[in-house]
Amino acid sequence: MPICAHCEKQWEYVDTLKRCFRIKMPCPYCGEANYHSAQSRKKEAMNSIIMLPFIFLMNMIFDFSVSGLFIMAGILLMFILAIVPFSIELSEKEEALW
């Protein structure tokens, strides 16, 4: 779980999930603005990049129908949403990716 860059309190899972898709994430305890660290955003991008070939590979192996492919993609999306709060790292200011 992420730790606030200002007050250093660990966020709860639900609070993190509510705020993880925003650029500026206010801390539920101190109210200060936190941002995704560059390292955290790179991890999230890699998760997205890896999942697309994984879906196509699974489709080639198991020969899913179109509806089966959408169901598998939905399950993978729910899995990613479940683990995203554990990979978030916070910083006090917005960092450039490079």
CSV table of N, CA, C and O in Angstrom, one decimal:
chain,number,residue,atom,x,y,z
A,1,MET,N,0.8,-1.2,0.0
A,1,MET,CA,0.0,0.0,0.0
A,1,MET,C,0.9,1.2,0.0
A,1,MET,O,1.9,1.2,0.6
A,2,PRO,N,0.4,2.3,-0.6
A,2,PRO,CA,1.2,3.5,-0.7
A,2,PRO,C,1.3,4.2,0.7
A,2,PRO,O,0.4,4.1,1.5
A,3,ILE,N,2.4,4.9,0.9
A,3,ILE,CA,2.6,5.7,2.1
A,3,ILE,C,2.6,7.2,1.7
A,3,ILE,O,3.3,7.6,0.7
A,4,CYS,N,1.9,8.0,2.4
A,4,CYS,CA,1.8,9.5,2.1
A,4,CYS,C,3.2,10.1,2.1
A,4,CYS,O,4.0,9.8,3.0
A,5,ALA,N,3.5,10.9,1.1
A,5,ALA,CA,4.8,11.5,1.0
A,5,ALA,C,5.0,12.6,2.1
A,5,ALA,O,6.1,13.1,2.3
A,6,HIS,N,3.9,13.1,2.6
A,6,HIS,CA,3.9,14.2,3.6
A,6,HIS,C,3.8,13.7,5.0
A,6,HIS,O,4.7,14.0,5.8
A,7,CYS,N,2.7,13.0,5.4
A,7,CYS,CA,2.5,12.6,6.8
A,7,CYS,C,3.0,11.2,7.0
A,7,CYS,O,3.1,10.7,8.2
A,8,GLU,N,3.4,10.5,6.0
A,8,GLU,CA,4.0,9.1,6.1
A,8,GLU,C,3.1,8.1,6.7
A,8,GLU,O,3.5,7.1,7.3
A,9,LYS,N,1.8,8.3,6.5
A,9,LYS,CA,0.8,7.2,7.0
A,9,LYS,C,0.5,6.4,5.8
A,9,LYS,O,0.3,6.8,4.7
A,10,GLN,N,0.3,5.1,6.1
A,10,GLN,CA,-0.1,4.1,5.0
A,10,GLN,C,-1.5,4.2,4.7
A,10,GLN,O,-2.4,4.2,5.6
A,11,TRP,N,-1.8,4.3,3.4
A,11,TRP,CA,-3.2,4.4,3.0
A,11,TRP,C,-3.9,3.0,3.0
A,11,TRP,O,-3.2,2.0,2.9
A,12,GLU,N,-5.2,3.0,3.2
A,12,GLU,CA,-5.9,1.8,3.1
A,12,GLU,C,-6.2,1.4,1.7
A,12,GLU,O,-6.2,2.3,0.8
A,13,TYR,N,-6.6,0.1,1.5
A,13,TYR,CA,-6.8,-0.4,0.1
A,13,TYR,C,-7.9,0.4,-0.6
A,13,TYR,O,-7.7,0.8,-1.8
A,14,VAL,N,-9.0,0.6,0.1
A,14,VAL,CA,-10.2,1.3,-0.6
A,14,VAL,C,-9.9,2.7,-0.9
A,14,VAL,O,-10.2,3.2,-2.0
A,15,ASP,N,-9.2,3.4,0.0
A,15,ASP,CA,-8.8,4.8,-0.3
A,15,ASP,C,-7.8,4.9,-1.5
A,15,ASP,O,-7.9,5.8,-2.3
A,16,THR,N,-6.9,3.9,-1.6
A,16,THR,CA,-6.0,3.9,-2.7
A,16,THR,C,-6.7,3.6,-4.0
A,16,THR,O,-6.4,4.3,-5.0
A,17,LEU,N,-7.6,2.7,-4.0
A,17,LEU,CA,-8.3,2.3,-5.2
A,17,LEU,C,-9.2,3.5,-5.7
A,17,LEU,O,-9.3,3.7,-6.9
A,18,LYS,N,-9.8,4.3,-4.8
A,18,LYS,CA,-10.6,5.5,-5.1
A,18,LYS,C,-9.7,6.5,-5.8
A,18,LYS,O,-10.2,7.2,-6.7
A,19,ARG,N,-8.5,6.7,-5.4
A,19,ARG,CA,-7.6,7.8,-5.8
A,19,ARG,C,-6.6,7.4,-6.9
A,19,ARG,O,-6.0,8.3,-7.4
A,20,CYS,N,-6.4,6.2,-7.2
A,20,CYS,CA,-5.3,5.7,-8.0
A,20,CYS,C,-5.4,6.2,-9.4
A,20,CYS,O,-4.4,6.2,-10.1
A,21,PHE,N,-6.5,6.6,-9.9
A,21,PHE,CA,-6.7,7.0,-11.3
A,21,PHE,C,-6.6,8.5,-11.5
A,21,PHE,O,-6.9,9.0,-12.6
A,22,ARG,N,-6.3,9.2,-10.5
A,22,ARG,CA,-6.1,10.6,-10.6
A,22,ARG,C,-4.7,11.0,-10.6
A,22,ARG,O,-3.8,10.3,-10.1
A,23,ILE,N,-4.4,12.1,-11.2
A,23,ILE,CA,-3.0,12.6,-11.3
A,23,ILE,C,-2.6,13.2,-9.9
A,23,ILE,O,-1.6,12.9,-9.4
A,24,LYS,N,-3.5,14.0,-9.3
A,24,LYS,CA,-3.2,14.5,-8.0
A,24,LYS,C,-4.1,13.8,-7.0
A,24,LYS,O,-5.3,13.9,-7.1
A,25,MET,N,-3.5,13.1,-6.1
A,25,MET,CA,-4.2,12.3,-5.1
A,25,MET,C,-4.1,12.9,-3.7
A,25,MET,O,-3.0,12.8,-3.1
A,26,PRO,N,-5.2,13.4,-3.2
A,26,PRO,CA,-5.1,14.0,-1.8
A,26,PRO,C,-5.0,12.9,-0.8
A,26,PRO,O,-5.7,11.8,-0.9
A,27,CYS,N,-4.2,13.1,0.2
A,27,CYS,CA,-4.1,12.1,1.3
A,27,CYS,C,-5.4,12.1,2.1
A,27,CYS,O,-5.9,13.1,2.5
A,28,PRO,N,-5.9,10.9,2.5
A,28,PRO,CA,-7.1,10.8,3.3
A,28,PRO,C,-6.9,11.3,4.7
A,28,PRO,O,-7.8,11.5,5.5
A,29,TYR,N,-5.6,11.4,5.1
A,29,TYR,CA,-5.3,11.8,6.5
A,29,TYR,C,-4.9,13.2,6.7
A,29,TYR,O,-5.5,13.9,7.5
A,30,CYS,N,-4.0,13.7,5.9
A,30,CYS,CA,-3.5,15.1,6.0
A,30,CYS,C,-4.1,16.0,4.9
A,30,CYS,O,-4.0,17.2,5.0
A,31,GLY,N,-4.6,15.5,3.8
A,31,GLY,CA,-5.2,16.3,2.8
A,31,GLY,C,-4.2,16.9,1.8
A,31,GLY,O,-4.6,17.5,0.8
A,32,GLU,N,-2.9,16.6,2.0
A,32,GLU,CA,-1.9,17.1,1.0
A,32,GLU,C,-1.9,16.4,-0.3
A,32,GLU,O,-2.3,15.2,-0.3
A,33,ALA,N,-1.5,17.0,-1.3
A,33,ALA,CA,-1.5,16.4,-2.7
A,33,ALA,C,-0.3,15.5,-2.8
A,33,ALA,O,0.8,15.8,-2.5
A,34,ASN,N,-0.6,14.3,-3.3
A,34,ASN,CA,0.5,13.3,-3.6
A,34,ASN,C,0.3,13.0,-5.1
A,34,ASN,O,-0.7,13.1,-5.7
A,35,TYR,N,1.4,12.5,-5.7
A,35,TYR,CA,1.5,12.2,-7.1
A,35,TYR,C,2.1,10.8,-7.2
A,35,TYR,O,2.9,10.3,-6.4
A,36,HIS,N,1.8,10.1,-8.3
A,36,HIS,CA,2.4,8.8,-8.7
A,36,HIS,C,3.9,9.1,-8.9
A,36,HIS,O,4.2,10.1,-9.6
A,37,SER,N,4.8,8.3,-8.4
A,37,SER,CA,6.2,8.5,-8.6
A,37,SER,C,6.4,8.0,-10.1
A,37,SER,O,5.6,7.2,-10.7
A,38,ALA,N,7.6,8.4,-10.7
A,38,ALA,CA,7.9,8.0,-12.0
A,38,ALA,C,8.1,6.5,-12.1
A,38,ALA,O,7.6,5.8,-13.0
A,39,GLN,N,8.7,5.9,-11.1
A,39,GLN,CA,8.9,4.5,-11.0
A,39,GLN,C,7.5,3.7,-11.0
A,39,GLN,O,7.3,2.7,-11.7
A,40,SER,N,6.6,4.2,-10.2
A,40,SER,CA,5.3,3.6,-10.1
A,40,SER,C,4.5,3.7,-11.5
A,40,SER,O,3.9,2.7,-11.9
A,41,ARG,N,4.6,4.8,-12.2
A,41,ARG,CA,3.9,4.9,-13.5
A,41,ARG,C,4.6,4.0,-14.5
A,41,ARG,O,3.9,3.5,-15.4
A,42,LYS,N,5.9,3.8,-14.4
A,42,LYS,CA,6.5,2.9,-15.3
A,42,LYS,C,6.1,1.4,-15.1
A,42,LYS,O,5.8,0.7,-16.1
A,43,LYS,N,5.9,1.1,-13.8
A,43,LYS,CA,5.4,-0.3,-13.5
A,43,LYS,C,4.0,-0.5,-14.1
A,43,LYS,O,3.7,-1.5,-14.6
A,44,GLU,N,3.2,0.5,-13.9
A,44,GLU,CA,1.8,0.4,-14.4
A,44,GLU,C,1.8,0.3,-15.9
A,44,GLU,O,1.0,-0.4,-16.5
A,45,ALA,N,2.6,1.1,-16.6
A,45,ALA,CA,2.7,1.0,-18.0
A,45,ALA,C,3.2,-0.4,-18.5
A,45,ALA,O,2.6,-0.9,-19.5
A,46,MET,N,4.1,-0.9,-17.8
A,46,MET,CA,4.6,-2.3,-18.2
A,46,MET,C,3.5,-3.3,-18.0
A,46,MET,O,3.4,-4.2,-18.8
A,47,ASN,N,2.7,-3.2,-16.9
A,47,ASN,CA,1.6,-4.1,-16.7
A,47,ASN,C,0.6,-4.1,-17.9
A,47,ASN,O,0.2,-5.1,-18.4
A,48,SER,N,0.4,-2.9,-18.4
A,48,SER,CA,-0.6,-2.7,-19.5
A,48,SER,C,0.0,-3.3,-20.8
A,48,SER,O,-0.6,-3.9,-21.6
A,49,ILE,N,1.3,-3.0,-21.0
A,49,ILE,CA,2.0,-3.5,-22.2
A,49,ILE,C,2.1,-5.0,-22.2
A,49,ILE,O,1.9,-5.7,-23.3
A,50,ILE,N,2.3,-5.6,-21.1
A,50,ILE,CA,2.4,-7.1,-21.0
A,50,ILE,C,1.1,-7.8,-21.2
A,50,ILE,O,1.1,-8.9,-21.8
A,51,MET,N,0.0,-7.2,-20.7
A,51,MET,CA,-1.3,-7.9,-20.8
A,51,MET,C,-1.8,-8.1,-22.2
A,51,MET,O,-2.4,-9.1,-22.4
A,52,LEU,N,-1.6,-7.2,-23.1
A,52,LEU,CA,-2.1,-7.3,-24.4
A,52,LEU,C,-1.5,-8.5,-25.1
A,52,LEU,O,-2.3,-9.3,-25.7
A,53,PRO,N,-0.2,-8.7,-25.2
A,53,PRO,CA,0.3,-9.9,-25.8
A,53,PRO,C,-0.1,-11.2,-25.1
A,53,PRO,O,-0.3,-12.2,-25.7
A,54,PHE,N,-0.3,-11.1,-23.8
A,54,PHE,CA,-0.7,-12.2,-23.0
A,54,PHE,C,-2.1,-12.7,-23.4
A,54,PHE,O,-2.4,-13.9,-23.6
A,55,ILE,N,-3.0,-11.7,-23.7
A,55,ILE,CA,-4.4,-12.0,-24.1
A,55,ILE,C,-4.3,-12.7,-25.5
A,55,ILE,O,-5.0,-13.7,-25.7
A,56,PHE,N,-3.5,-12.2,-26.4
A,56,PHE,CA,-3.4,-12.8,-27.7
A,56,PHE,C,-2.7,-14.2,-27.7
A,56,PHE,O,-3.2,-15.1,-28.4
A,57,LEU,N,-1.8,-14.3,-26.8
A,57,LEU,CA,-1.1,-15.6,-26.7
A,57,LEU,C,-2.1,-16.7,-26.1
A,57,LEU,O,-2.2,-17.8,-26.6
A,58,MET,N,-2.9,-16.3,-25.1
A,58,MET,CA,-3.9,-17.2,-24.5
A,58,MET,C,-4.9,-17.5,-25.6
A,58,MET,O,-5.4,-18.7,-25.6
A,59,ASN,N,-5.3,-16.6,-26.4
A,59,ASN,CA,-6.3,-16.8,-27.5
A,59,ASN,C,-5.7,-17.8,-28.5
A,59,ASN,O,-6.4,-18.7,-29.0
A,60,MET,N,-4.4,-17.7,-28.8
A,60,MET,CA,-3.8,-18.7,-29.8
A,60,MET,C,-3.7,-20.1,-29.2
A,60,MET,O,-4.0,-21.0,-29.9
A,61,ILE,N,-3.5,-20.2,-27.9
A,61,ILE,CA,-3.3,-21.5,-27.3
A,61,ILE,C,-4.7,-22.2,-27.1
A,61,ILE,O,-4.8,-23.3,-27.4
A,62,PHE,N,-5.6,-21.4,-26.6
A,62,PHE,CA,-6.9,-22.0,-26.2
A,62,PHE,C,-8.0,-21.8,-27.3
A,62,PHE,O,-9.1,-22.3,-27.1
A,63,ASP,N,-7.8,-21.0,-28.3
A,63,ASP,CA,-8.7,-20.7,-29.4
A,63,ASP,C,-10.1,-20.3,-28.8
A,63,ASP,O,-11.1,-21.0,-29.0
A,64,PHE,N,-10.1,-19.2,-28.1
A,64,PHE,CA,-11.3,-18.7,-27.5
A,64,PHE,C,-12.2,-18.1,-28.6
A,64,PHE,O,-11.8,-17.6,-29.6
A,65,SER,N,-13.5,-18.1,-28.3
A,65,SER,CA,-14.5,-17.4,-29.2
A,65,SER,C,-14.3,-15.9,-28.8
A,65,SER,O,-13.6,-15.5,-27.9
A,66,VAL,N,-15.0,-15.1,-29.6
A,66,VAL,CA,-15.0,-13.6,-29.3
A,66,VAL,C,-15.5,-13.3,-27.9
A,66,VAL,O,-14.9,-12.5,-27.2
A,67,SER,N,-16.6,-13.9,-27.5
A,67,SER,CA,-17.2,-13.7,-26.2
A,67,SER,C,-16.2,-14.2,-25.1
A,67,SER,O,-16.0,-13.6,-24.1
A,68,GLY,N,-15.6,-15.4,-25.4
A,68,GLY,CA,-14.6,-15.9,-24.4
A,68,GLY,C,-13.4,-15.0,-24.3
A,68,GLY,O,-12.9,-14.8,-23.2
A,69,LEU,N,-13.0,-14.4,-25.4
A,69,LEU,CA,-11.9,-13.4,-25.3
A,69,LEU,C,-12.2,-12.2,-24.5
A,69,LEU,O,-11.4,-11.7,-23.7
A,70,PHE,N,-13.4,-11.7,-24.6
A,70,PHE,CA,-13.9,-10.5,-23.8
A,70,PHE,C,-14.0,-10.9,-22.3
A,70,PHE,O,-13.7,-10.1,-21.5
A,71,ILE,N,-14.5,-12.1,-22.1
A,71,ILE,CA,-14.5,-12.6,-20.7
A,71,ILE,C,-13.2,-12.7,-20.1
A,71,ILE,O,-12.9,-12.2,-18.9
A,72,MET,N,-12.2,-13.3,-20.8
A,72,MET,CA,-10.9,-13.4,-20.3
A,72,MET,C,-10.2,-12.0,-20.1
A,72,MET,O,-9.5,-11.7,-19.1
A,73,ALA,N,-10.4,-11.1,-21.0
A,73,ALA,CA,-9.9,-9.7,-20.9
A,73,ALA,C,-10.5,-9.0,-19.7
A,73,ALA,O,-9.8,-8.3,-19.0
A,74,GLY,N,-11.8,-9.2,-19.4
A,74,GLY,CA,-12.5,-8.7,-18.3
A,74,GLY,C,-11.9,-9.2,-17.0
A,74,GLY,O,-11.7,-8.5,-16.0
A,75,ILE,N,-11.6,-10.5,-16.9
A,75,ILE,CA,-11.0,-11.1,-15.7
A,75,ILE,C,-9.6,-10.6,-15.5
A,75,ILE,O,-9.3,-10.2,-14.4
A,76,LEU,N,-8.8,-10.4,-16.6
A,76,LEU,CA,-7.5,-9.9,-16.4
A,76,LEU,C,-7.6,-8.4,-16.0
A,76,LEU,O,-6.8,-8.0,-15.1
A,77,LEU,N,-8.6,-7.7,-16.5
A,77,LEU,CA,-8.7,-6.3,-16.0
A,77,LEU,C,-9.1,-6.2,-14.6
A,77,LEU,O,-8.5,-5.4,-13.8
A,78,MET,N,-9.9,-7.1,-14.1
A,78,MET,CA,-10.3,-7.1,-12.7
A,78,MET,C,-9.1,-7.5,-11.8
A,78,MET,O,-8.8,-6.9,-10.7
A,79,PHE,N,-8.2,-8.4,-12.3
A,79,PHE,CA,-7.0,-8.8,-11.6
A,79,PHE,C,-6.1,-7.6,-11.5
A,79,PHE,O,-5.5,-7.3,-10.5
A,80,ILE,N,-5.9,-6.9,-12.6
A,80,ILE,CA,-5.0,-5.7,-12.6
A,80,ILE,C,-5.5,-4.6,-11.7
A,80,ILE,O,-4.7,-4.1,-10.9
A,81,LEU,N,-6.8,-4.4,-11.7
A,81,LEU,CA,-7.4,-3.4,-10.8
A,81,LEU,C,-7.2,-3.8,-9.3
A,81,LEU,O,-7.1,-3.0,-8.4
A,82,ALA,N,-7.2,-5.1,-9.1
A,82,ALA,CA,-7.0,-5.6,-7.7
A,82,ALA,C,-5.6,-5.4,-7.2
A,82,ALA,O,-5.4,-5.2,-6.0
A,83,ILE,N,-4.6,-5.5,-8.1
A,83,ILE,CA,-3.2,-5.4,-7.6
A,83,ILE,C,-2.6,-4.0,-7.8
A,83,ILE,O,-1.6,-3.8,-7.2
A,84,VAL,N,-3.2,-3.1,-8.5
A,84,VAL,CA,-2.7,-1.8,-8.7
A,84,VAL,C,-2.4,-1.0,-7.4
A,84,VAL,O,-1.4,-0.5,-7.3
A,85,PRO,N,-3.3,-1.0,-6.5
A,85,PRO,CA,-3.0,-0.3,-5.2
A,85,PRO,C,-1.8,-0.8,-4.5
A,85,PRO,O,-1.2,0.0,-3.8
A,86,PHE,N,-1.4,-2.0,-4.7
A,86,PHE,CA,-0.2,-2.5,-4.0
A,86,PHE,C,1.1,-2.0,-4.7
A,86,PHE,O,2.2,-2.1,-4.1
A,87,SER,N,1.0,-1.6,-6.0
A,87,SER,CA,2.2,-1.2,-6.7
A,87,SER,C,2.4,0.3,-6.7
A,87,SER,O,3.4,0.8,-7.3
A,88,ILE,N,1.5,1.1,-6.2
A,88,ILE,CA,1.6,2.5,-6.2
A,88,ILE,C,2.6,3.1,-5.2
A,88,ILE,O,2.6,2.7,-4.1
A,89,GLU,N,3.5,3.9,-5.7
A,89,GLU,CA,4.4,4.7,-4.8
A,89,GLU,C,4.1,6.2,-5.0
A,89,GLU,O,3.8,6.6,-6.1
A,90,LEU,N,4.2,6.9,-4.0
A,90,LEU,CA,3.8,8.3,-4.0
A,90,LEU,C,5.0,9.2,-3.9
A,90,LEU,O,6.0,8.9,-3.2
A,91,SER,N,4.9,10.4,-4.4
A,91,SER,CA,5.9,11.4,-4.3
A,91,SER,C,5.2,12.8,-4.0
A,91,SER,O,4.0,12.9,-4.2
A,92,GLU,N,6.0,13.7,-3.5
A,92,GLU,CA,5.4,15.0,-3.1
A,92,GLU,C,5.1,15.9,-4.3
A,92,GLU,O,4.3,16.8,-4.3
A,93,LYS,N,5.9,15.7,-5.4
A,93,LYS,CA,5.6,16.5,-6.6
A,93,LYS,C,5.6,15.6,-7.8
A,93,LYS,O,6.0,14.4,-7.8
A,94,GLU,N,5.0,16.1,-8.9
A,94,GLU,CA,4.9,15.3,-10.1
A,94,GLU,C,6.2,15.1,-10.7
A,94,GLU,O,6.9,16.1,-11.0
A,95,GLU,N,6.6,13.9,-11.0
A,95,GLU,CA,7.9,13.6,-11.6
A,95,GLU,C,7.8,13.3,-13.1
A,95,GLU,O,6.8,12.7,-13.5
A,96,ALA,N,8.8,13.7,-13.8
A,96,ALA,CA,8.9,13.4,-15.3
A,96,ALA,C,9.2,11.9,-15.4
A,96,ALA,O,9.9,11.3,-14.6
A,97,LEU,N,8.8,11.3,-16.5
A,97,LEU,CA,9.1,9.9,-16.7
A,97,LEU,C,10.5,9.6,-17.2
A,97,LEU,O,11.0,8.5,-17.1
A,98,TRP,N,11.1,10.6,-17.8
A,98,TRP,CA,12.5,10.5,-18.2
A,98,TRP,C,13.3,11.6,-17.8
A,98,TRP,O,13.0,12.6,-17.3
